[in-house]
Amino acid sequence: MEPVVEPAVHPASEPAPGSQTAQAEREVKHLKKSLGRLDIVFLIVAAVVSIEALGQVSGFGAETFTWALVLAVFFLVPYGLIFAETGAAFTGEGGVYVWCRKAFGRPAAAIASLLTWVTQPVWVGGSMAFIASEAWSTYVTPFEHGSPVDFAFKLVFIWLTVLAAIISLQHGKWIPNIGAVLKIVFLAVFLVTTVIYAIRNGVAGLSASDFAPTLGGLLGVTPLLLFSYLGFESGNSAAGEMKNPARDVPFAIARSAGIAAAAYLLPIFAILIVLPADDITGIGGLMEAVAKVFSVYGPAAPAMLTTTAVIFAVVLMTQGSAWMIISDRMQAMAAADGAFFGGFFGRFHPELGTPVRVNLLSGTVATVFCLVAMQVTGSSASIFAVVLSISISTFLLSYVIAIPAAVRLRTRFPEVVRPFRVPTGNTGFRVLGGLCFAWVALGSWVAVFPGTLERLFGLDYDFQETWGVSQLTFEVFTLGTLAVLGLLGALGYLRARPVRAERPVTAPVDDVDTRVPGKEAAQL
């Protein structure tokens, strides 16, 4: 006899996790189908390939390349497979929020969405604005760190990213598209020039032993590499605006992940053979390497370097805007679905089809974090490292929920048609999820509590020398951010109860693909 499964019971005022609220039902009607297959690829590449972190991650020396290769095989591949299947099967606007809601309910989904969303304005205002400012002041127009010009530059940078996210996706998609192309061209020119430089001048003294992996290197570089490799499922936040997400998502994840692996491994190797490890800085490492290899162009080098710096700043701006396009949609859908305050932030503009209120909120948060970061004692490189670590911690912690959610969707909803299916049973799928979860758990701990595992294993770790700030300052900044987010999330969920109480007037809109796979079945 088959066991009887009792249906889940929910309070009368609460919609079931599998259904959306009345406000969410109204808002999705403003969405416009405008993203084709290549648009999704470019959107993900523009957002996820974090060229600004190449300098920081390369600072760990030659073993960075080794660990980047290890994670590409043992994290990026299983992670990409898991979310290619999930993204093709569950295609509701909001992406990870919808998946976590269906797997674990609204409270858990609210936390995952908040951690994912807040990463982006913190990252744009506290990291990307700083590195763009550093590149501009060094190679285009000199100005002092902390000066009025520096302040104005960072504010303009932040709000240009916001404006790009506000524009209708039908037209605004060209901003990340162009940014993705410029990013690939930028890296290609750098790599070709590095080859020319190496032929003429030789390379930094590296031996095979320098690439040998160590425990200290693993603990130091894992959070940065995970931050760089995560986010390929983020395009599903705009799944309701894709022309055919069930077919195109797996294709986009496979192509963009391949591009990302090459865009990290090759430039990291190039930076290592050009700059000694002691000369690589987090905030300027990539542009310092570019400046060095461009010496092969002789008298044309200064003008080329200035042009490249301008392109670099534009790429960073389009990268920030791509992430805001993605993450702001997720948070807006969370708000519309009764998981973030009273629905105020869950509005999509009826003509633009964009979450303007969340876009403006992101700009405000980015501005506040930029101002706070500028007041932290220490060099701009130290500030960049600390704020980047905070972005890493919030981002990685969101996957502590998202990865188990993807695994649970596989086992809890076996009847859902999967246009792309990982060729393994549920046990194999759980193993893949467990492997990814283990990496994320390690990265999360190291990002929030750096130095603790090193001391546990008897490794030397000088906190002040590593971060440029005291451990107290670091933990106050990091844990304080997480505590504020926890309070914000709890308050936002409580205040959103009236939104959850309003029942949809029609049958719930499903967010899964129910078509029988045929010629349109997804392919990697």
Coordinates of C-alpha atoms in Angstrom, one line a residue:
M1 CA 0.0 0.0 0.0
E2 CA 1.3 3.4 -0.9
P3 CA 1.9 5.8 2.0
V4 CA -0.6 8.6 2.3
V5 CA 1.0 12.0 2.0
E6 CA -0.9 14.7 3.9
P7 CA -1.0 18.1 2.2
A8 CA 0.8 20.9 3.9
V9 CA -1.3 23.1 6.0
H10 CA -0.9 26.8 5.9
P11 CA -2.6 29.6 7.9
A12 CA -5.7 30.9 6.2
S13 CA -4.1 34.3 5.6
E14 CA -0.9 32.7 4.0
P15 CA -0.7 31.5 0.4
A16 CA 1.0 28.1 0.0
P17 CA 4.7 28.2 -0.9
G18 CA 3.9 27.0 -4.4
S19 CA 1.6 29.9 -5.2
Q20 CA 2.2 33.6 -5.6
T21 CA 0.3 36.5 -4.0
A22 CA -2.3 38.7 -5.7
Q23 CA 0.2 41.5 -6.0
A24 CA 2.8 39.3 -7.6
E25 CA 0.1 38.1 -10.0
R26 CA -0.7 41.8 -11.0
E27 CA 3.0 42.8 -11.3
V28 CA 4.1 40.0 -13.7
K29 CA 1.6 41.4 -16.2
H30 CA 3.9 44.4 -16.7
L31 CA 6.7 42.1 -17.9
K32 CA 7.7 42.1 -21.5
K33 CA 9.3 39.2 -23.3
S34 CA 12.6 40.7 -24.6
L35 CA 15.5 38.4 -23.8
G36 CA 16.7 36.0 -26.4
R37 CA 19.3 33.3 -26.1
L38 CA 22.4 35.5 -26.7
D39 CA 20.9 38.3 -24.6
I40 CA 20.9 35.9 -21.6
V41 CA 24.5 34.8 -22.3
F42 CA 25.7 38.4 -22.5
L43 CA 23.7 39.4 -19.4
I44 CA 25.3 36.7 -17.3
V45 CA 28.8 37.3 -18.7
A46 CA 28.4 41.1 -18.0
A47 CA 27.3 40.4 -14.4
V48 CA 29.2 37.4 -13.3
V49 CA 32.7 37.7 -14.9
S50 CA 34.3 39.9 -12.2
I51 CA 37.4 41.3 -13.8
E52 CA 37.8 43.8 -10.9
A53 CA 38.6 40.9 -8.6
L54 CA 41.4 39.5 -10.7
G55 CA 44.0 41.5 -9.0
Q56 CA 42.8 40.6 -5.5
V57 CA 42.6 36.9 -6.3
S58 CA 46.0 36.9 -8.0
G59 CA 47.7 38.3 -4.9
F60 CA 47.9 34.8 -3.4
G61 CA 50.6 33.9 -5.9
A62 CA 50.9 31.1 -8.5
E63 CA 48.8 28.6 -6.5
T64 CA 45.8 30.8 -7.2
F65 CA 45.9 29.4 -10.7
T66 CA 45.9 25.8 -9.3
W67 CA 43.0 26.4 -7.0
A68 CA 41.1 28.3 -9.8
L69 CA 41.5 25.2 -11.9
V70 CA 40.4 22.8 -9.1
L71 CA 37.3 24.8 -8.4
A72 CA 36.4 25.0 -12.0
V73 CA 36.3 21.2 -12.2
F74 CA 35.0 20.3 -8.7
F75 CA 32.7 23.3 -8.1
L76 CA 31.8 25.2 -11.3
V77 CA 30.9 22.1 -13.3
P78 CA 28.5 20.5 -10.7
Y79 CA 27.1 23.8 -9.8
G80 CA 26.4 24.7 -13.4
L81 CA 24.7 21.4 -14.0
I82 CA 22.5 21.7 -10.9
F83 CA 21.2 25.2 -11.8
A84 CA 20.9 24.5 -15.6
E85 CA 18.4 21.8 -14.7
T86 CA 16.6 23.9 -12.1
G87 CA 16.5 27.1 -14.2
A88 CA 15.0 25.3 -17.2
A89 CA 12.3 23.6 -15.1
F90 CA 11.2 26.4 -12.8
T91 CA 10.9 29.6 -14.9
G92 CA 9.0 32.1 -12.7
E93 CA 10.2 35.7 -12.5
G94 CA 12.4 36.0 -9.4
G95 CA 14.6 33.0 -10.0
V96 CA 16.2 31.9 -6.8
Y97 CA 13.5 33.5 -4.6
V98 CA 10.9 31.4 -6.3
W99 CA 12.9 28.2 -6.0
C100 CA 13.6 28.7 -2.3
R101 CA 10.0 29.6 -1.7
K102 CA 8.8 26.4 -3.3
A103 CA 11.4 24.3 -1.5
F104 CA 11.4 25.8 2.0
G105 CA 8.7 28.4 2.2
R106 CA 8.6 32.2 2.2
P107 CA 10.7 33.0 5.3
A108 CA 13.8 31.1 4.0
A109 CA 13.2 32.5 0.5
A110 CA 13.1 36.0 1.9
I111 CA 16.5 35.6 3.6
A112 CA 18.1 34.1 0.4
S113 CA 16.7 36.9 -1.7
L114 CA 17.8 39.6 0.7
L115 CA 21.3 38.3 1.0
T116 CA 21.6 38.0 -2.8
W117 CA 20.2 41.4 -3.5
V118 CA 22.1 43.4 -0.9
T119 CA 25.4 42.0 -2.2
Q120 CA 25.1 44.0 -5.3
P121 CA 24.6 47.6 -4.0
V122 CA 27.3 46.9 -1.3
W123 CA 29.6 45.6 -4.0
V124 CA 28.9 48.5 -6.4
G125 CA 29.1 51.3 -3.8
G126 CA 31.9 49.8 -1.6
S127 CA 34.1 48.0 -4.1
M128 CA 33.4 48.7 -7.8
A129 CA 33.1 52.5 -7.4
F130 CA 36.5 52.5 -5.6
I131 CA 38.3 50.4 -8.2
A132 CA 36.8 52.5 -11.1
S133 CA 37.9 55.7 -9.3
E134 CA 41.4 54.3 -8.7
A135 CA 41.8 53.4 -12.4
W136 CA 40.4 56.7 -13.6
S137 CA 42.6 58.8 -11.3
T138 CA 45.7 56.8 -12.1
Y139 CA 45.4 56.6 -15.9
V140 CA 42.9 59.2 -17.1
T141 CA 42.6 62.3 -14.8
P142 CA 44.5 62.5 -11.6
F143 CA 42.7 63.3 -8.3
E144 CA 43.2 62.5 -4.7
H145 CA 41.5 59.7 -2.8
G146 CA 38.8 61.3 -0.6
S147 CA 38.7 64.6 -2.5
P148 CA 35.5 66.2 -3.8
V149 CA 36.3 65.0 -7.3
D150 CA 36.8 61.4 -6.0
F151 CA 33.5 61.7 -4.1
A152 CA 31.7 63.0 -7.2
F153 CA 33.2 60.4 -9.5
K154 CA 31.9 57.6 -7.2
L155 CA 28.4 59.0 -7.0
V156 CA 28.2 59.4 -10.7
F157 CA 29.4 55.9 -11.2
I158 CA 26.8 54.5 -8.8
W159 CA 23.9 56.3 -10.2
L160 CA 24.8 55.5 -13.8
T161 CA 24.5 51.8 -12.9
V162 CA 21.1 52.5 -11.4
L163 CA 19.9 54.5 -14.5
A164 CA 21.0 51.6 -16.7
A165 CA 18.9 49.2 -14.6
I166 CA 15.8 51.5 -14.7
I167 CA 15.7 51.6 -18.5
S168 CA 13.2 49.2 -20.1
L169 CA 14.9 45.8 -20.6
Q170 CA 13.9 45.9 -24.3
H171 CA 16.3 48.7 -24.8
G172 CA 18.4 48.5 -21.6
K173 CA 19.6 45.0 -22.4
W174 CA 22.1 46.5 -24.9
I175 CA 24.0 48.1 -22.0
P176 CA 25.1 44.7 -20.5
N177 CA 25.4 43.3 -24.0
I178 CA 27.9 45.9 -25.0
G179 CA 29.6 45.6 -21.6
A180 CA 30.0 41.9 -22.1
V181 CA 31.6 42.4 -25.5
L182 CA 33.9 45.1 -24.2
K183 CA 34.9 42.9 -21.3
I184 CA 35.9 40.0 -23.6
V185 CA 37.7 42.4 -26.0
F186 CA 39.5 44.0 -23.0
L187 CA 40.7 40.6 -21.7
A188 CA 41.7 39.4 -25.2
V189 CA 43.8 42.5 -25.9
F190 CA 45.5 42.1 -22.5
L191 CA 46.2 38.4 -23.1
V192 CA 47.6 39.0 -26.6
T193 CA 49.8 41.9 -25.3
T194 CA 51.0 39.7 -22.5
V195 CA 52.2 37.1 -25.0
I196 CA 54.1 39.9 -26.9
Y197 CA 55.6 41.2 -23.7
A198 CA 56.7 37.8 -22.5
I199 CA 58.4 37.1 -25.9
R200 CA 60.3 40.4 -25.7
N201 CA 61.1 40.7 -22.0
G202 CA 60.7 37.3 -20.4
V203 CA 58.4 36.5 -17.5
A204 CA 58.4 36.6 -13.7
G205 CA 60.5 33.9 -12.1
L206 CA 57.9 31.1 -11.6
S207 CA 58.7 27.5 -11.0
A208 CA 56.5 24.4 -10.9
S209 CA 56.7 24.4 -7.1
D210 CA 55.1 27.8 -7.0
F211 CA 51.9 26.3 -8.3
A212 CA 51.8 23.6 -5.6
P213 CA 48.5 23.9 -3.6
T214 CA 48.7 24.7 0.1
L215 CA 46.2 24.7 2.9
G216 CA 46.9 28.4 3.5
G217 CA 46.3 29.2 -0.1
L218 CA 43.0 27.2 -0.1
L219 CA 41.7 29.1 2.9
G220 CA 42.8 32.4 1.5
V221 CA 41.6 32.2 -2.1
T222 CA 38.4 30.0 -1.9
P223 CA 36.0 32.8 -1.0
L224 CA 37.3 35.0 -3.8
L225 CA 37.1 32.2 -6.4
L226 CA 33.7 31.1 -5.3
F227 CA 32.5 34.7 -5.5
S228 CA 33.9 34.8 -9.0
Y229 CA 32.3 31.5 -10.1
L230 CA 28.9 32.0 -8.6
G231 CA 25.9 33.7 -10.1
F232 CA 25.3 31.9 -13.4
E233 CA 21.7 31.0 -12.4
S234 CA 21.0 34.7 -11.7
G235 CA 19.6 35.3 -15.2
N236 CA 16.5 33.4 -14.0
S237 CA 15.6 36.5 -11.9
A238 CA 14.3 37.8 -15.3
A239 CA 12.9 34.5 -16.5
G240 CA 9.5 36.1 -17.0
E241 CA 11.1 38.4 -19.5
M242 CA 12.8 35.6 -21.5
K243 CA 11.4 34.5 -24.8
N244 CA 12.0 30.8 -24.1
P245 CA 13.7 30.2 -20.7
A246 CA 13.2 26.4 -20.7
R247 CA 15.2 26.1 -23.8
D248 CA 17.7 29.0 -23.4
V249 CA 18.7 28.9 -19.7
P250 CA 20.9 25.7 -19.9
F251 CA 22.5 26.9 -23.1
A252 CA 23.3 30.3 -21.5
I253 CA 24.7 28.8 -18.3
A254 CA 26.9 26.4 -20.2
R255 CA 28.3 29.1 -22.5
S256 CA 28.7 31.8 -19.9
A257 CA 30.4 29.4 -17.5
G258 CA 32.8 28.4 -20.1
I259 CA 33.6 32.0 -20.9
A260 CA 34.0 32.8 -17.3
A261 CA 36.4 29.9 -16.6
A262 CA 38.6 31.1 -19.5
A263 CA 38.2 34.8 -18.4
Y264 CA 39.6 33.9 -14.9
L265 CA 42.2 31.2 -15.6
L266 CA 44.0 33.0 -18.5
P267 CA 44.2 36.5 -17.0
I268 CA 45.2 35.2 -13.6
F269 CA 48.1 33.3 -15.3
A270 CA 49.0 36.4 -17.3
I271 CA 49.0 38.6 -14.2
L272 CA 51.2 36.1 -12.4
I273 CA 53.8 35.9 -15.2
V274 CA 54.0 39.7 -15.5
L275 CA 53.9 41.0 -11.9
P276 CA 55.7 39.5 -8.9
A277 CA 53.2 38.4 -6.2
D278 CA 54.4 41.0 -3.8
D279 CA 53.6 43.8 -6.3
I280 CA 50.0 42.7 -7.0
T281 CA 47.3 44.8 -5.2
G282 CA 43.6 44.0 -5.0
I283 CA 42.4 47.4 -6.2
G284 CA 44.8 47.9 -9.0
G285 CA 46.3 44.6 -9.8
L286 CA 44.8 44.1 -13.2
M287 CA 45.4 47.6 -14.5
E288 CA 48.9 47.5 -13.1
A289 CA 49.6 44.4 -15.2
V290 CA 48.0 46.1 -18.2
A291 CA 50.2 49.2 -17.8
K292 CA 53.3 47.0 -17.6
V293 CA 52.6 44.9 -20.7
F294 CA 51.5 47.9 -22.8
S295 CA 55.1 49.2 -22.7
V296 CA 55.5 47.0 -25.8
Y297 CA 53.6 49.6 -27.8
G298 CA 56.2 52.3 -27.3
P299 CA 55.1 55.9 -27.8
A300 CA 51.5 54.8 -28.3
A301 CA 51.4 53.2 -24.9
P302 CA 50.2 56.2 -22.8
A303 CA 47.2 56.9 -25.1
M304 CA 46.3 53.2 -25.3
L305 CA 46.5 52.9 -21.6
T306 CA 44.2 55.9 -21.1
T307 CA 41.7 54.5 -23.5
T308 CA 41.9 51.1 -21.9
A309 CA 41.3 52.7 -18.4
V310 CA 38.2 54.4 -19.8
I311 CA 36.9 51.1 -21.2
F312 CA 37.7 49.4 -17.9
A313 CA 35.6 51.9 -16.0
V314 CA 32.7 51.5 -18.5
V315 CA 33.0 47.7 -18.2
L316 CA 32.7 48.0 -14.4
M317 CA 29.7 50.3 -14.7
T318 CA 27.9 47.8 -17.1
Q319 CA 28.8 45.0 -14.8
G320 CA 27.2 46.8 -11.9
S321 CA 24.1 47.6 -14.0
A322 CA 23.8 44.0 -15.1
W323 CA 23.8 42.8 -11.5
M324 CA 21.2 45.4 -10.6
I325 CA 19.0 44.4 -13.5
I326 CA 19.1 40.8 -12.2
S327 CA 19.1 41.1 -8.4
D328 CA 16.6 44.0 -8.2
R329 CA 14.1 41.9 -10.1
M330 CA 14.5 39.1 -7.6
Q331 CA 14.0 41.5 -4.6
A332 CA 11.0 43.2 -6.3
M333 CA 9.3 39.8 -6.8
A334 CA 10.1 38.9 -3.2
A335 CA 8.4 42.2 -2.1
A336 CA 5.4 41.6 -4.4
D337 CA 5.1 38.1 -3.0
G338 CA 4.8 39.3 0.6
A339 CA 8.4 38.7 1.7
F340 CA 9.8 42.2 1.9
F341 CA 7.9 45.0 3.6
G342 CA 4.3 46.0 2.6
G343 CA 4.6 45.6 -1.2
F344 CA 5.9 49.1 -1.8
F345 CA 9.1 47.8 -3.3
G346 CA 7.2 45.1 -5.3
R347 CA 6.0 47.4 -8.0
F348 CA 7.1 47.1 -11.7
H349 CA 6.7 50.2 -13.8
P350 CA 3.7 49.6 -16.0
E351 CA 5.5 51.0 -19.1
L352 CA 9.1 50.3 -18.5
G353 CA 8.5 46.9 -16.9
T354 CA 11.3 47.5 -14.4
P355 CA 11.3 47.6 -10.6
V356 CA 12.1 51.3 -10.3
R357 CA 11.6 51.5 -6.6
V358 CA 14.0 48.7 -5.8
N359 CA 16.4 50.2 -8.4
L360 CA 16.4 53.5 -6.4
L361 CA 16.7 51.6 -3.1
S362 CA 19.8 49.9 -4.5
G363 CA 21.3 53.2 -5.5
T364 CA 20.6 54.6 -2.0
V365 CA 22.2 51.6 -0.3
A366 CA 25.2 51.7 -2.6
T367 CA 25.7 55.4 -1.9
V368 CA 25.4 54.9 1.9
F369 CA 27.9 52.1 1.8
C370 CA 30.3 54.1 -0.4
L371 CA 30.2 57.0 2.2
V372 CA 30.7 54.6 5.1
A373 CA 33.6 52.8 3.3
M374 CA 35.3 56.2 2.6
Q375 CA 35.3 56.9 6.4
V376 CA 37.0 53.6 7.3
T377 CA 40.6 54.2 8.5
G378 CA 43.1 52.6 6.1
S379 CA 44.2 52.8 2.5
S380 CA 41.8 52.5 -0.5
A381 CA 43.2 49.0 -1.1
S382 CA 42.4 48.0 2.4
I383 CA 38.9 49.4 2.2
F384 CA 38.4 47.6 -1.1
A385 CA 39.5 44.3 0.5
V386 CA 37.2 44.6 3.5
V387 CA 34.1 45.6 1.5
L388 CA 34.7 42.9 -1.1
S389 CA 34.9 40.4 1.8
I390 CA 31.5 41.7 3.1
S391 CA 30.0 41.3 -0.5
I392 CA 31.5 37.8 -0.6
S393 CA 30.0 36.8 2.8
T394 CA 26.5 37.9 2.0
F395 CA 26.6 36.4 -1.5
L396 CA 28.0 33.0 -0.3
L397 CA 25.5 32.8 2.6
S398 CA 22.6 33.1 0.1
Y399 CA 23.8 29.8 -1.5
V400 CA 23.6 28.0 1.9
I401 CA 19.9 28.2 1.2
A402 CA 19.8 28.2 -2.7
I403 CA 21.8 25.0 -3.3
P404 CA 19.8 22.8 -0.9
A405 CA 16.7 24.4 -2.5
A406 CA 17.7 23.2 -5.9
V407 CA 18.3 19.7 -4.6
R408 CA 15.0 19.6 -2.9
L409 CA 13.1 20.7 -6.0
R410 CA 14.6 17.7 -7.8
T411 CA 13.2 15.3 -5.2
R412 CA 10.1 17.1 -4.2
F413 CA 8.7 17.8 -7.7
P414 CA 9.6 14.8 -9.8
E415 CA 6.6 15.3 -12.0
V416 CA 7.8 18.7 -13.3
V417 CA 9.1 18.4 -16.9
R418 CA 12.8 19.1 -17.1
P419 CA 13.8 20.3 -20.6
F420 CA 17.4 19.7 -19.5
R421 CA 18.1 16.9 -16.9
V422 CA 21.4 16.2 -15.2
P423 CA 22.2 12.6 -16.3
T424 CA 22.1 11.1 -12.8
G425 CA 19.5 9.9 -10.3
N426 CA 18.4 11.7 -7.2
T427 CA 21.3 10.3 -5.2
G428 CA 23.8 11.5 -7.7
F429 CA 22.1 14.9 -7.8
R430 CA 22.4 15.1 -4.0
V431 CA 26.1 14.3 -4.2
L432 CA 26.6 17.1 -6.6
G433 CA 24.6 19.4 -4.4
G434 CA 26.6 18.3 -1.3
L435 CA 29.9 18.9 -3.0
C436 CA 28.8 22.5 -4.0
F437 CA 27.4 23.1 -0.5
A438 CA 30.7 22.0 1.2
W439 CA 32.6 24.5 -0.9
V440 CA 30.1 27.3 -0.1
A441 CA 30.1 26.5 3.6
L442 CA 33.9 26.7 3.7
G443 CA 34.0 29.9 1.7
S444 CA 31.3 31.5 3.9
W445 CA 33.1 30.7 7.2
V446 CA 36.5 32.0 5.9
A447 CA 34.8 35.2 4.5
V448 CA 33.1 36.0 7.8
F449 CA 35.8 34.8 10.2
P450 CA 39.1 35.0 8.4
G451 CA 42.1 33.7 10.2
T452 CA 40.2 31.3 12.5
L453 CA 40.8 28.1 10.4
E454 CA 44.4 29.1 9.8
R455 CA 45.0 29.4 13.6
L456 CA 43.1 26.1 14.1
F457 CA 45.5 24.3 11.8
G458 CA 48.6 26.1 13.2
L459 CA 49.3 28.4 10.3
D460 CA 50.7 31.8 10.7
Y461 CA 48.2 34.6 10.1
D462 CA 48.8 38.3 10.7
F463 CA 45.4 39.9 10.4
Q464 CA 46.6 43.5 10.3
E465 CA 49.1 42.7 7.6
T466 CA 46.6 40.7 5.6
W467 CA 43.7 43.1 5.7
G468 CA 45.2 46.5 6.5
V469 CA 42.7 47.0 9.3
S470 CA 42.4 45.5 12.8
Q471 CA 40.4 42.3 13.3
L472 CA 38.0 44.3 15.5
T473 CA 37.3 46.8 12.8
F474 CA 36.8 44.0 10.2
E475 CA 34.4 41.9 12.4
V476 CA 32.4 45.0 13.5
F477 CA 32.0 46.0 9.9
T478 CA 31.1 42.4 8.7
L479 CA 29.0 41.1 11.6
G480 CA 27.4 44.5 11.9
T481 CA 26.3 44.3 8.3
L482 CA 24.9 40.8 8.7
A483 CA 23.1 41.8 11.9
V484 CA 21.5 44.8 10.3
L485 CA 20.4 42.5 7.4
G486 CA 18.9 40.0 9.8
L487 CA 16.8 42.7 11.5
L488 CA 15.9 44.2 8.1
G489 CA 14.8 40.8 6.8
A490 CA 12.7 40.0 9.9
L491 CA 11.0 43.4 9.9
G492 CA 10.4 43.3 6.2
Y493 CA 8.7 39.9 6.4
L494 CA 6.5 41.0 9.3
R495 CA 5.5 44.2 7.6
A496 CA 4.6 42.3 4.4
R497 CA 1.8 40.2 6.1
P498 CA -1.0 42.3 4.5
V499 CA 0.4 41.4 1.0
R500 CA 0.4 37.7 1.9
A501 CA -3.2 38.0 3.2
E502 CA -4.5 39.2 -0.2
R503 CA -5.6 36.2 -2.2
P504 CA -5.2 36.0 -6.0
V505 CA -8.4 36.5 -7.9
T506 CA -7.5 33.8 -10.4
A507 CA -5.8 30.4 -10.3
P508 CA -2.2 30.7 -9.3
V509 CA 0.2 31.2 -12.2
D510 CA 2.5 28.2 -12.4
D511 CA 6.3 28.9 -12.7
V512 CA 7.3 25.5 -14.1
D513 CA 7.6 24.2 -17.6
T514 CA 4.9 21.6 -18.3
R515 CA 5.5 21.1 -22.0
V516 CA 6.6 17.7 -23.2
P517 CA 10.2 18.0 -24.4
G518 CA 10.6 17.7 -28.1
K519 CA 12.5 19.7 -30.7
E520 CA 12.6 22.6 -28.2
A521 CA 14.3 20.6 -25.5
A522 CA 17.1 22.4 -23.8
Q523 CA 20.7 21.5 -24.8
L524 CA 23.9 22.5 -23.0

